[in-house]
Tab-separated table of C-alpha atoms in Angstrom:
chain	number	residue	atom	x	y	z
A	1	MET	CA	60.085	26.363	30.128
A	2	SER	CA	62.051	26.716	26.960
A	3	GLY	CA	58.755	27.493	25.162
A	4	MET	CA	58.003	30.314	27.600
A	5	THR	CA	61.441	31.788	27.179
A	6	GLU	CA	60.966	31.873	23.436
A	7	VAL	CA	57.636	33.662	23.803
A	8	ALA	CA	59.153	36.165	26.209
A	9	THR	CA	62.081	36.806	23.873
A	10	ALA	CA	59.780	37.178	20.897
A	11	ARG	CA	57.648	39.624	22.860
A	12	ARG	CA	60.580	41.674	24.050
A	13	SER	CA	62.101	41.985	20.601
A	14	ARG	CA	58.876	42.616	18.663
A	15	ILE	CA	56.663	45.584	18.070
A	16	THR	CA	53.078	45.380	16.822
A	17	PRO	CA	52.428	45.460	13.064
A	18	GLU	CA	50.512	48.742	13.518
A	19	ARG	CA	53.475	50.310	15.297
A	20	GLU	CA	55.824	48.970	12.633
A	21	ALA	CA	53.657	50.529	9.902
A	22	GLU	CA	53.673	53.850	11.774
A	23	LEU	CA	57.456	53.768	11.998
A	24	TYR	CA	57.885	53.006	8.283
A	25	GLU	CA	55.514	55.823	7.330
A	26	ALA	CA	57.534	58.210	9.475
A	27	VAL	CA	60.784	57.047	7.855
A	28	LEU	CA	59.332	57.510	4.356
A	29	ASP	CA	58.076	61.001	5.298
A	30	LEU	CA	61.517	61.959	6.576
A	31	LEU	CA	63.183	60.566	3.445
A	32	ARG	CA	60.954	62.775	1.289
A	33	GLU	CA	61.602	65.817	3.447
A	34	VAL	CA	65.341	65.695	4.045
A	35	GLY	CA	66.736	62.807	1.965
A	36	TYR	CA	68.770	59.828	3.075
A	37	ASP	CA	71.981	61.540	4.149
A	38	ALA	CA	70.292	64.049	6.419
A	39	LEU	CA	67.931	61.463	7.913
A	40	THR	CA	69.091	60.566	11.426
A	41	MET	CA	67.976	57.879	13.849
A	42	ASP	CA	67.464	60.739	16.308
A	43	ALA	CA	64.913	62.316	13.982
A	44	VAL	CA	63.099	58.978	13.499
A	45	ALA	CA	63.073	58.434	17.272
A	46	ALA	CA	61.769	61.943	17.922
A	47	ARG	CA	59.041	61.813	15.311
A	48	THR	CA	57.807	58.367	16.303
A	49	LYS	CA	58.275	58.940	20.051
A	50	SER	CA	60.391	55.825	20.323
A	51	SER	CA	63.819	55.317	21.858
A	52	LYS	CA	66.888	55.079	19.677
A	53	ALA	CA	67.776	51.885	21.540
A	54	THR	CA	64.547	50.282	20.269
A	55	LEU	CA	65.242	51.359	16.709
A	56	TYR	CA	68.763	49.966	16.751
A	57	ARG	CA	67.682	46.736	18.479
A	58	GLN	CA	64.896	46.168	15.965
A	59	TRP	CA	66.611	47.228	12.728
A	60	GLY	CA	70.322	47.340	13.359
A	61	GLY	CA	70.901	50.662	11.641
A	62	LYS	CA	69.729	53.377	9.294
A	63	ALA	CA	70.333	51.493	6.029
A	64	GLU	CA	68.294	48.471	7.180
A	65	LEU	CA	65.489	50.639	8.540
A	66	VAL	CA	65.244	52.647	5.312
A	67	ALA	CA	65.387	49.525	3.123
A	68	LYS	CA	62.557	47.948	5.178
A	69	ALA	CA	60.496	51.137	4.971
A	70	VAL	CA	60.900	51.236	1.191
A	71	ARG	CA	59.895	47.558	1.047
A	72	TYR	CA	56.815	48.384	3.078
A	73	GLN	CA	55.498	50.780	0.397
A	74	LYS	CA	52.070	49.596	-0.595
A	75	PRO	CA	51.901	48.531	-4.239
A	76	GLY	CA	49.312	50.290	-6.385
A	77	ALA	CA	46.106	48.660	-7.643
A	78	ALA	CA	46.710	45.187	-9.081
A	79	ILE	CA	48.015	45.470	-12.615
A	80	ASP	CA	46.046	42.418	-13.815
A	81	GLU	CA	42.863	44.430	-13.502
A	82	THR	CA	44.126	46.997	-16.006
A	83	ASP	CA	42.841	45.753	-19.359
A	84	THR	CA	41.017	48.412	-21.323
A	85	GLY	CA	41.503	46.854	-24.765
A	86	SER	CA	43.960	49.435	-26.117
A	87	LEU	CA	47.549	50.390	-25.326
A	88	ARG	CA	46.589	54.026	-24.846
A	89	GLY	CA	43.752	53.081	-22.494
A	90	ASP	CA	46.017	50.764	-20.486
A	91	LEU	CA	48.871	53.286	-20.157
A	92	HIS	CA	46.432	55.982	-19.087
A	93	ALA	CA	44.859	53.580	-16.574
A	94	LEU	CA	48.291	52.720	-15.129
A	95	THR	CA	48.957	56.430	-14.686
A	96	MET	CA	45.587	57.096	-13.071
A	97	ARG	CA	46.284	54.535	-10.323
A	98	SER	CA	48.256	57.195	-8.437
A	99	ASP	CA	46.659	60.540	-7.685
A	100	ASP	CA	48.693	63.747	-7.875
A	101	CYS	CA	49.488	63.657	-4.195
A	102	GLU	CA	50.868	60.098	-4.409
A	103	MET	CA	52.917	61.026	-7.470
A	104	GLU	CA	54.438	63.984	-5.669
A	105	GLN	CA	55.334	61.659	-2.802
A	106	SER	CA	56.961	59.096	-5.112
A	107	SER	CA	58.877	61.840	-6.833
A	108	ALA	CA	60.128	63.193	-3.493
A	109	LEU	CA	61.097	59.689	-2.392
A	110	MET	CA	63.035	59.067	-5.598
A	111	ARG	CA	64.912	62.337	-5.100
A	112	GLY	CA	65.605	61.544	-1.460
A	113	LEU	CA	67.087	58.165	-2.340
A	114	ALA	CA	68.876	58.912	-5.641
A	115	MET	CA	72.288	59.501	-4.083
A	116	ALA	CA	72.026	56.940	-1.298
A	117	ILE	CA	71.169	53.926	-3.466
A	118	HIS	CA	74.436	54.341	-5.337
A	119	GLY	CA	76.534	53.737	-2.273
A	120	ASN	CA	74.315	51.168	-0.647
A	121	PRO	CA	73.626	47.817	-2.375
A	122	ASP	CA	70.919	46.813	0.171
A	123	LEU	CA	69.023	50.000	-0.440
A	124	LEU	CA	69.407	49.652	-4.202
A	125	ARG	CA	68.012	46.124	-4.013
A	126	ALA	CA	65.038	47.239	-1.900
A	127	PHE	CA	64.429	50.181	-4.214
A	128	LYS	CA	64.467	48.020	-7.334
A	129	GLU	CA	62.483	45.126	-5.862
A	130	HIS	CA	59.781	47.189	-4.262
A	131	LEU	CA	59.493	50.330	-6.335
A	132	ILE	CA	60.877	49.694	-9.818
A	133	GLU	CA	60.191	45.998	-10.508
A	134	PRO	CA	56.440	46.043	-9.711
A	135	GLU	CA	56.048	48.982	-12.087
A	136	MET	CA	58.057	47.219	-14.776
A	137	ALA	CA	55.977	44.055	-14.399
A	138	GLY	CA	52.838	46.107	-15.002
A	139	PHE	CA	54.240	47.729	-18.109
A	140	ARG	CA	55.433	44.366	-19.445
A	141	GLN	CA	51.912	42.881	-19.212
A	142	VAL	CA	50.346	45.885	-20.883
A	143	LEU	CA	52.952	45.780	-23.669
A	144	GLN	CA	52.548	42.054	-24.230
A	145	ARG	CA	48.819	42.527	-24.780
A	146	ALA	CA	49.534	45.405	-27.174
A	147	ILE	CA	51.918	43.165	-29.121
A	148	ASP	CA	49.316	40.367	-29.175
A	149	ARG	CA	46.724	42.823	-30.508
A	150	GLY	CA	49.151	43.992	-33.197
A	151	GLU	CA	49.395	47.564	-31.852
A	152	VAL	CA	53.125	47.263	-31.147
A	153	ARG	CA	55.686	45.442	-33.280
A	154	ALA	CA	57.353	42.724	-31.203
A	155	ASP	CA	60.766	43.926	-32.392
A	156	ASN	CA	60.224	47.639	-31.673
A	157	PRO	CA	63.378	48.704	-29.778
A	158	ALA	CA	61.355	51.269	-27.776
A	159	ILE	CA	59.869	48.374	-25.757
A	160	ASP	CA	63.110	48.116	-23.786
A	161	PHE	CA	62.952	51.793	-22.923
A	162	VAL	CA	59.422	52.103	-21.540
A	163	MET	CA	60.620	52.580	-17.966
A	164	HIS	CA	63.314	55.037	-19.061
A	165	MET	CA	60.702	57.117	-20.863
A	166	MET	CA	58.271	57.042	-17.959
A	167	ILE	CA	60.862	57.763	-15.281
A	168	GLY	CA	62.150	60.553	-17.502
A	169	GLY	CA	58.780	62.256	-17.688
A	170	PHE	CA	58.367	61.741	-13.990
A	171	ALA	CA	61.782	62.860	-12.751
A	172	ALA	CA	62.550	65.572	-15.287
A	173	ARG	CA	59.241	67.287	-14.603
A	174	SER	CA	60.438	68.570	-11.248
A	175	LEU	CA	63.951	69.258	-12.502
A	176	ILE	CA	63.026	71.239	-15.621
A	177	ASP	CA	59.599	72.574	-14.834
A	178	GLU	CA	60.014	72.921	-11.063
A	179	GLN	CA	56.642	71.270	-10.574
A	180	PRO	CA	55.712	67.847	-9.284
A	181	PRO	CA	54.558	65.399	-11.958
A	182	THR	CA	50.757	65.341	-12.229
A	183	GLN	CA	48.304	62.987	-13.938
A	184	THR	CA	47.566	65.678	-16.538
A	185	PHE	CA	51.240	66.100	-17.316
A	186	LEU	CA	51.926	62.365	-17.536
A	187	LEU	CA	48.920	61.703	-19.775
A	188	SER	CA	50.134	64.341	-22.281
A	189	TYR	CA	53.633	62.914	-22.069
A	190	ILE	CA	52.314	59.395	-22.809
A	191	ASP	CA	50.355	60.661	-25.820
A	192	ALA	CA	53.209	62.806	-27.171
A	193	VAL	CA	56.188	60.537	-26.493
A	194	VAL	CA	55.512	57.022	-25.253
A	195	LEU	CA	52.747	55.997	-27.683
A	196	PRO	CA	54.403	57.389	-30.855
A	197	ALA	CA	57.649	55.618	-29.923
A	198	LEU	CA	55.951	52.310	-29.097
A	199	CYS	CA	53.589	52.334	-32.069
A	200	ALA	CA	56.132	53.500	-34.639
A	201	PRO	CA	56.032	51.457	-37.864
A	202	ALA	CA	59.117	49.473	-38.883
A	203	SER	CA	61.762	51.884	-40.128
B	1	MET	CA	97.984	105.783	0.457
B	2	SER	CA	94.327	104.944	0.034
B	3	GLY	CA	95.195	103.328	-3.302
B	4	MET	CA	97.778	101.088	-1.662
B	5	THR	CA	95.324	100.000	1.007
B	6	GLU	CA	92.840	98.999	-1.655
B	7	VAL	CA	95.435	96.916	-3.445
B	8	ALA	CA	96.427	95.249	-0.197
B	9	THR	CA	92.792	94.481	0.662
B	10	ALA	CA	92.105	93.135	-2.799
B	11	ARG	CA	95.175	90.927	-2.537
B	12	ARG	CA	94.254	89.630	0.888
B	13	SER	CA	90.670	88.746	-0.082
B	14	ARG	CA	91.371	87.271	-3.511
B	15	ILE	CA	92.714	84.010	-4.797
B	16	THR	CA	94.163	83.431	-8.241
B	17	PRO	CA	91.872	82.216	-11.037
B	18	GLU	CA	93.919	78.985	-11.204
B	19	ARG	CA	93.403	78.379	-7.505
B	20	GLU	CA	89.705	79.184	-7.842
B	21	ALA	CA	89.378	76.647	-10.678
B	22	GLU	CA	91.138	74.026	-8.548
B	23	LEU	CA	88.747	74.644	-5.687
B	24	TYR	CA	85.669	74.363	-7.910
B	25	GLU	CA	86.935	71.111	-9.428
B	26	ALA	CA	87.423	69.700	-5.938
B	27	VAL	CA	83.904	70.769	-4.922
B	28	LEU	CA	82.413	69.138	-8.035
B	29	ASP	CA	84.377	65.947	-7.355
B	30	LEU	CA	83.111	65.831	-3.781
B	31	LEU	CA	79.534	66.473	-4.924
B	32	ARG	CA	79.741	63.475	-7.248
B	33	GLU	CA	81.280	61.282	-4.575
B	34	VAL	CA	79.178	62.051	-1.507
B	35	GLY	CA	76.344	64.377	-2.604
B	36	TYR	CA	75.402	67.786	-1.315
B	37	ASP	CA	74.228	66.880	2.187
B	38	ALA	CA	77.330	64.930	3.096
B	39	LEU	CA	79.688	67.506	1.567
B	40	THR	CA	81.329	69.524	4.348
B	41	MET	CA	83.495	72.619	4.304
B	42	ASP	CA	86.006	70.549	6.295
B	43	ALA	CA	86.252	68.062	3.425
B	44	VAL	CA	86.704	70.860	0.866
B	45	ALA	CA	89.391	72.451	3.046
B	46	ALA	CA	91.184	69.127	3.509
B	47	ARG	CA	91.100	68.152	-0.146
B	48	THR	CA	92.234	71.560	-1.408
B	49	LYS	CA	94.690	72.138	1.435
B	50	SER	CA	93.085	75.470	2.251
B	51	SER	CA	91.816	76.823	5.544
B	52	LYS	CA	88.109	76.810	6.348
B	53	ALA	CA	88.480	80.488	7.250
B	54	THR	CA	89.549	81.233	3.658
B	55	LEU	CA	86.627	79.267	2.233
B	56	TYR	CA	84.091	81.076	4.410
B	57	ARG	CA	85.680	84.494	3.791
B	58	GLN	CA	85.681	83.938	0.036
B	59	TRP	CA	82.291	82.229	-0.448
B	60	GLY	CA	80.247	82.799	2.671
B	61	GLY	CA	79.042	79.219	2.950
B	62	LYS	CA	78.455	75.815	1.409
B	63	ALA	CA	75.417	76.750	-0.724
B	64	GLU	CA	77.254	79.687	-2.332
B	65	LEU	CA	80.407	77.668	-2.892
B	66	VAL	CA	78.500	74.801	-4.523
B	67	ALA	CA	76.405	77.136	-6.688
B	68	LYS	CA	79.614	78.856	-7.892
B	69	ALA	CA	81.262	75.511	-8.612
B	70	VAL	CA	78.255	74.381	-10.657
B	71	ARG	CA	78.347	77.687	-12.538
B	72	TYR	CA	82.013	77.092	-13.263
B	73	GLN	CA	81.259	73.872	-15.212
B	74	LYS	CA	82.668	74.273	-18.670
B	75	PRO	CA	79.972	74.148	-21.349
B	76	GLY	CA	80.377	71.527	-24.072
B	77	ALA	CA	81.396	72.326	-27.661
B	78	ALA	CA	79.476	75.262	-29.103
B	79	ILE	CA	76.068	74.125	-30.301
B	80	ASP	CA	76.106	76.390	-33.370
B	81	GLU	CA	78.736	74.166	-34.901
B	82	THR	CA	76.399	71.164	-34.800
B	83	ASP	CA	74.665	71.182	-38.180
B	84	THR	CA	74.827	67.847	-39.960
B	85	GLY	CA	71.805	68.374	-42.205
B	86	SER	CA	69.499	65.857	-40.512
B	87	LEU	CA	67.773	65.641	-37.124
B	88	ARG	CA	69.245	62.211	-36.463
B	89	GLY	CA	72.736	63.440	-37.327
B	90	ASP	CA	72.376	66.510	-35.122
B	91	LEU	CA	71.032	64.582	-32.106
B	92	HIS	CA	73.801	62.039	-32.436
B	93	ALA	CA	76.372	64.838	-32.716
B	94	LEU	CA	75.004	66.529	-29.571
B	95	THR	CA	75.361	63.227	-27.727
B	96	MET	CA	78.886	62.655	-28.993
B	97	ARG	CA	80.074	65.986	-27.520
B	98	SER	CA	80.478	64.263	-24.145
B	99	ASP	CA	82.538	61.117	-23.866
B	100	ASP	CA	81.448	58.287	-21.552
B	101	CYS	CA	83.580	59.571	-18.723
B	102	GLU	CA	82.028	63.041	-18.885
B	103	MET	CA	78.551	61.520	-19.027
B	104	GLU	CA	79.210	59.452	-15.949
B	105	GLN	CA	80.408	62.609	-14.201
B	106	SER	CA	77.285	64.576	-15.186
B	107	SER	CA	75.097	61.718	-14.084
B	108	ALA	CA	76.861	61.581	-10.708
B	109	LEU	CA	76.550	65.351	-10.322
B	110	MET	CA	72.828	65.262	-11.084
B	111	ARG	CA	72.362	62.548	-8.463
B	112	GLY	CA	74.438	64.451	-5.928
B	113	LEU	CA	72.370	67.592	-6.382
B	114	ALA	CA	68.858	66.145	-6.915
B	115	MET	CA	67.766	66.494	-3.307
B	116	ALA	CA	69.636	69.697	-2.507
B	117	ILE	CA	68.278	71.811	-5.345
B	118	HIS	CA	64.765	71.306	-4.013
B	119	GLY	CA	65.496	73.037	-0.752
B	120	ASN	CA	67.857	75.659	-2.104
B	121	PRO	CA	66.602	78.236	-4.644
B	122	ASP	CA	70.155	79.584	-5.308
B	123	LEU	CA	71.397	76.135	-6.155
B	124	LEU	CA	68.361	75.401	-8.323
B	125	ARG	CA	68.992	78.628	-10.240
B	126	ALA	CA	72.681	77.792	-10.750
B	127	PHE	CA	71.785	74.233	-11.778
B	128	LYS	CA	69.205	75.368	-14.313
B	129	GLU	CA	71.221	78.282	-15.679
B	130	HIS	CA	74.490	76.445	-16.066
B	131	LEU	CA	73.584	72.815	-16.630
B	132	ILE	CA	70.020	72.583	-17.982
B	133	GLU	CA	69.496	75.789	-19.995
B	134	PRO	CA	72.604	75.493	-22.202
B	135	GLU	CA	71.518	71.958	-23.123
B	136	MET	CA	67.979	73.113	-23.851
B	137	ALA	CA	69.225	75.942	-26.041
B	138	GLY	CA	71.175	73.416	-28.095
B	139	PHE	CA	68.175	71.147	-28.547
B	140	ARG	CA	65.963	74.110	-29.474
B	141	GLN	CA	68.309	75.110	-32.324
B	142	VAL	CA	68.534	71.582	-33.632
B	143	LEU	CA	64.739	71.203	-33.503
B	144	GLN	CA	64.114	74.522	-35.228
B	145	ARG	CA	66.301	73.435	-38.121
B	146	ALA	CA	64.451	70.089	-38.278
B	147	ILE	CA	61.129	71.957	-38.413
B	148	ASP	CA	62.473	74.261	-41.147
B	149	ARG	CA	63.579	71.202	-43.133
B	150	GLY	CA	60.132	69.603	-42.715
B	151	GLU	CA	61.429	66.659	-40.658
B	152	VAL	CA	59.392	67.625	-37.601
B	153	ARG	CA	55.869	69.070	-37.610
B	154	ALA	CA	55.881	72.480	-35.897
B	155	ASP	CA	52.878	71.437	-33.795
B	156	ASN	CA	54.254	68.047	-32.672
B	157	PRO	CA	53.642	68.007	-28.891
B	158	ALA	CA	56.805	65.906	-28.368
B	159	ILE	CA	58.889	69.050	-29.041
B	160	ASP	CA	58.102	70.299	-25.526
B	161	PHE	CA	59.324	67.035	-24.042
B	162	VAL	CA	62.752	66.689	-25.656
B	163	MET	CA	64.615	67.433	-22.430
B	164	HIS	CA	62.324	65.141	-20.438
B	165	MET	CA	63.056	62.295	-22.849
B	166	MET	CA	66.792	62.908	-22.826
B	167	ILE	CA	67.078	63.353	-19.062
B	168	GLY	CA	64.953	60.227	-18.699
B	169	GLY	CA	67.307	58.113	-20.769
B	170	PHE	CA	70.218	59.626	-18.926
B	171	ALA	CA	68.964	59.376	-15.347
B	172	ALA	CA	66.956	56.164	-15.574
B	173	ARG	CA	69.918	54.318	-17.048
B	174	SER	CA	71.733	54.234	-13.722
B	175	LEU	CA	68.538	53.658	-11.753
B	176	ILE	CA	67.153	50.752	-13.785
B	177	ASP	CA	70.215	49.279	-15.401
B	178	GLU	CA	72.739	50.109	-12.661
B	179	GLN	CA	75.129	51.384	-15.282
B	180	PRO	CA	76.253	54.878	-16.153
B	181	PRO	CA	74.766	56.261	-19.371
B	182	THR	CA	77.117	55.748	-22.314
B	183	GLN	CA	77.228	57.145	-25.839
B	184	THR	CA	76.170	53.735	-27.212
B	185	PHE	CA	73.173	53.587	-24.888
B	186	LEU	CA	72.070	57.157	-25.614
B	187	LEU	CA	72.384	56.727	-29.392
B	188	SER	CA	70.084	53.656	-29.296
B	189	TYR	CA	67.695	55.528	-27.034
B	190	ILE	CA	67.585	58.475	-29.462
B	191	ASP	CA	66.882	56.138	-32.399
B	192	ALA	CA	64.256	54.081	-30.536
B	193	VAL	CA	62.448	56.810	-28.620
B	194	VAL	CA	63.343	60.414	-29.361
B	195	LEU	CA	63.318	60.323	-33.169
B	196	PRO	CA	60.066	58.292	-33.544
B	197	ALA	CA	58.309	60.663	-31.112
B	198	LEU	CA	59.629	63.805	-32.793
B	199	CYS	CA	59.074	62.617	-36.354
B	200	ALA	CA	55.619	61.091	-35.762
B	201	PRO	CA	53.087	62.069	-38.447
B	202	ALA	CA	49.996	64.076	-37.403
B	203	SER	CA	47.623	61.776	-35.534
């Protein structure tokens, strides 16, 4: 009997993985469109044709729902596979993993969350763990191989700033140029900024 | 008589420049604290001890009030005065114009506006005209002198990305490192990234 009760409880409080994925996609879309502050549980309920009661029962609140949706983000192609034999080839390959449409979406998501993550430690953790850290891990591998090949000096201080440079190109593109970042833009930025900084000789 | 009516009208619909400055400072503070979406006219009225009616009569609405407040931002020390004789000296001097507290404030303001400027052309214009363009003008002067001195090749593609690099260091600092950008951080970033990219020899 106790076993049946558990099953019934689990059933009542669970939604299917497909439905969960649908909900997270809707939350991410809303985040890109209106940002965190303007995102309401009402809007999520309306767009996903679910009841607010279900949303609150399942996730507890907006912050938890958004953090889970960010966590749900699919990672790009496995980084391990990116090994072209040169730093330039690897950095270009990392960039080419996302098409222009995906980059525009990431850029919109970053914008939508920028303010919220500063007042919300859970969201900041989800953002770092699921969006920033996987990217950083990829860049670290690529850089280590470049150091092993002798393309980059192990003590080049620019190594610590790879993510700052990349996020800069990415985020400033829409701010300064009023255009979403594109593959073409990021490849020129890598050639003009990231590679010269990383491959600079000892000063 | 018609002259007296005009004076009376002007008096009724105007506030003193001191009061205006106070209001703009309060709006900028609120923007940094809660961001554009969560900023309400009620909060501005409460913080500045003014009536909402006055705010609406004077500015029309939130977007106009925020755009005016952004425009009101005092520019940093005149760029023309920054001429140390070397690119490194000039870039360091530009960075030193703002102390750590001012940098943290700019970084908070950028965060607070990032989402809003994408849905609000007036705000984007104010943001670019009064926060981005003056900075860019400063960097352009400094770079032109570096080109004239032969420190930077005139056809170095990194020249077009100076603001992207700087904004990257600035904005990514709080995202990745969870710390506000500081003078110390930005000076290392300039030495490790910006100068090697700008001074790279022809490839």
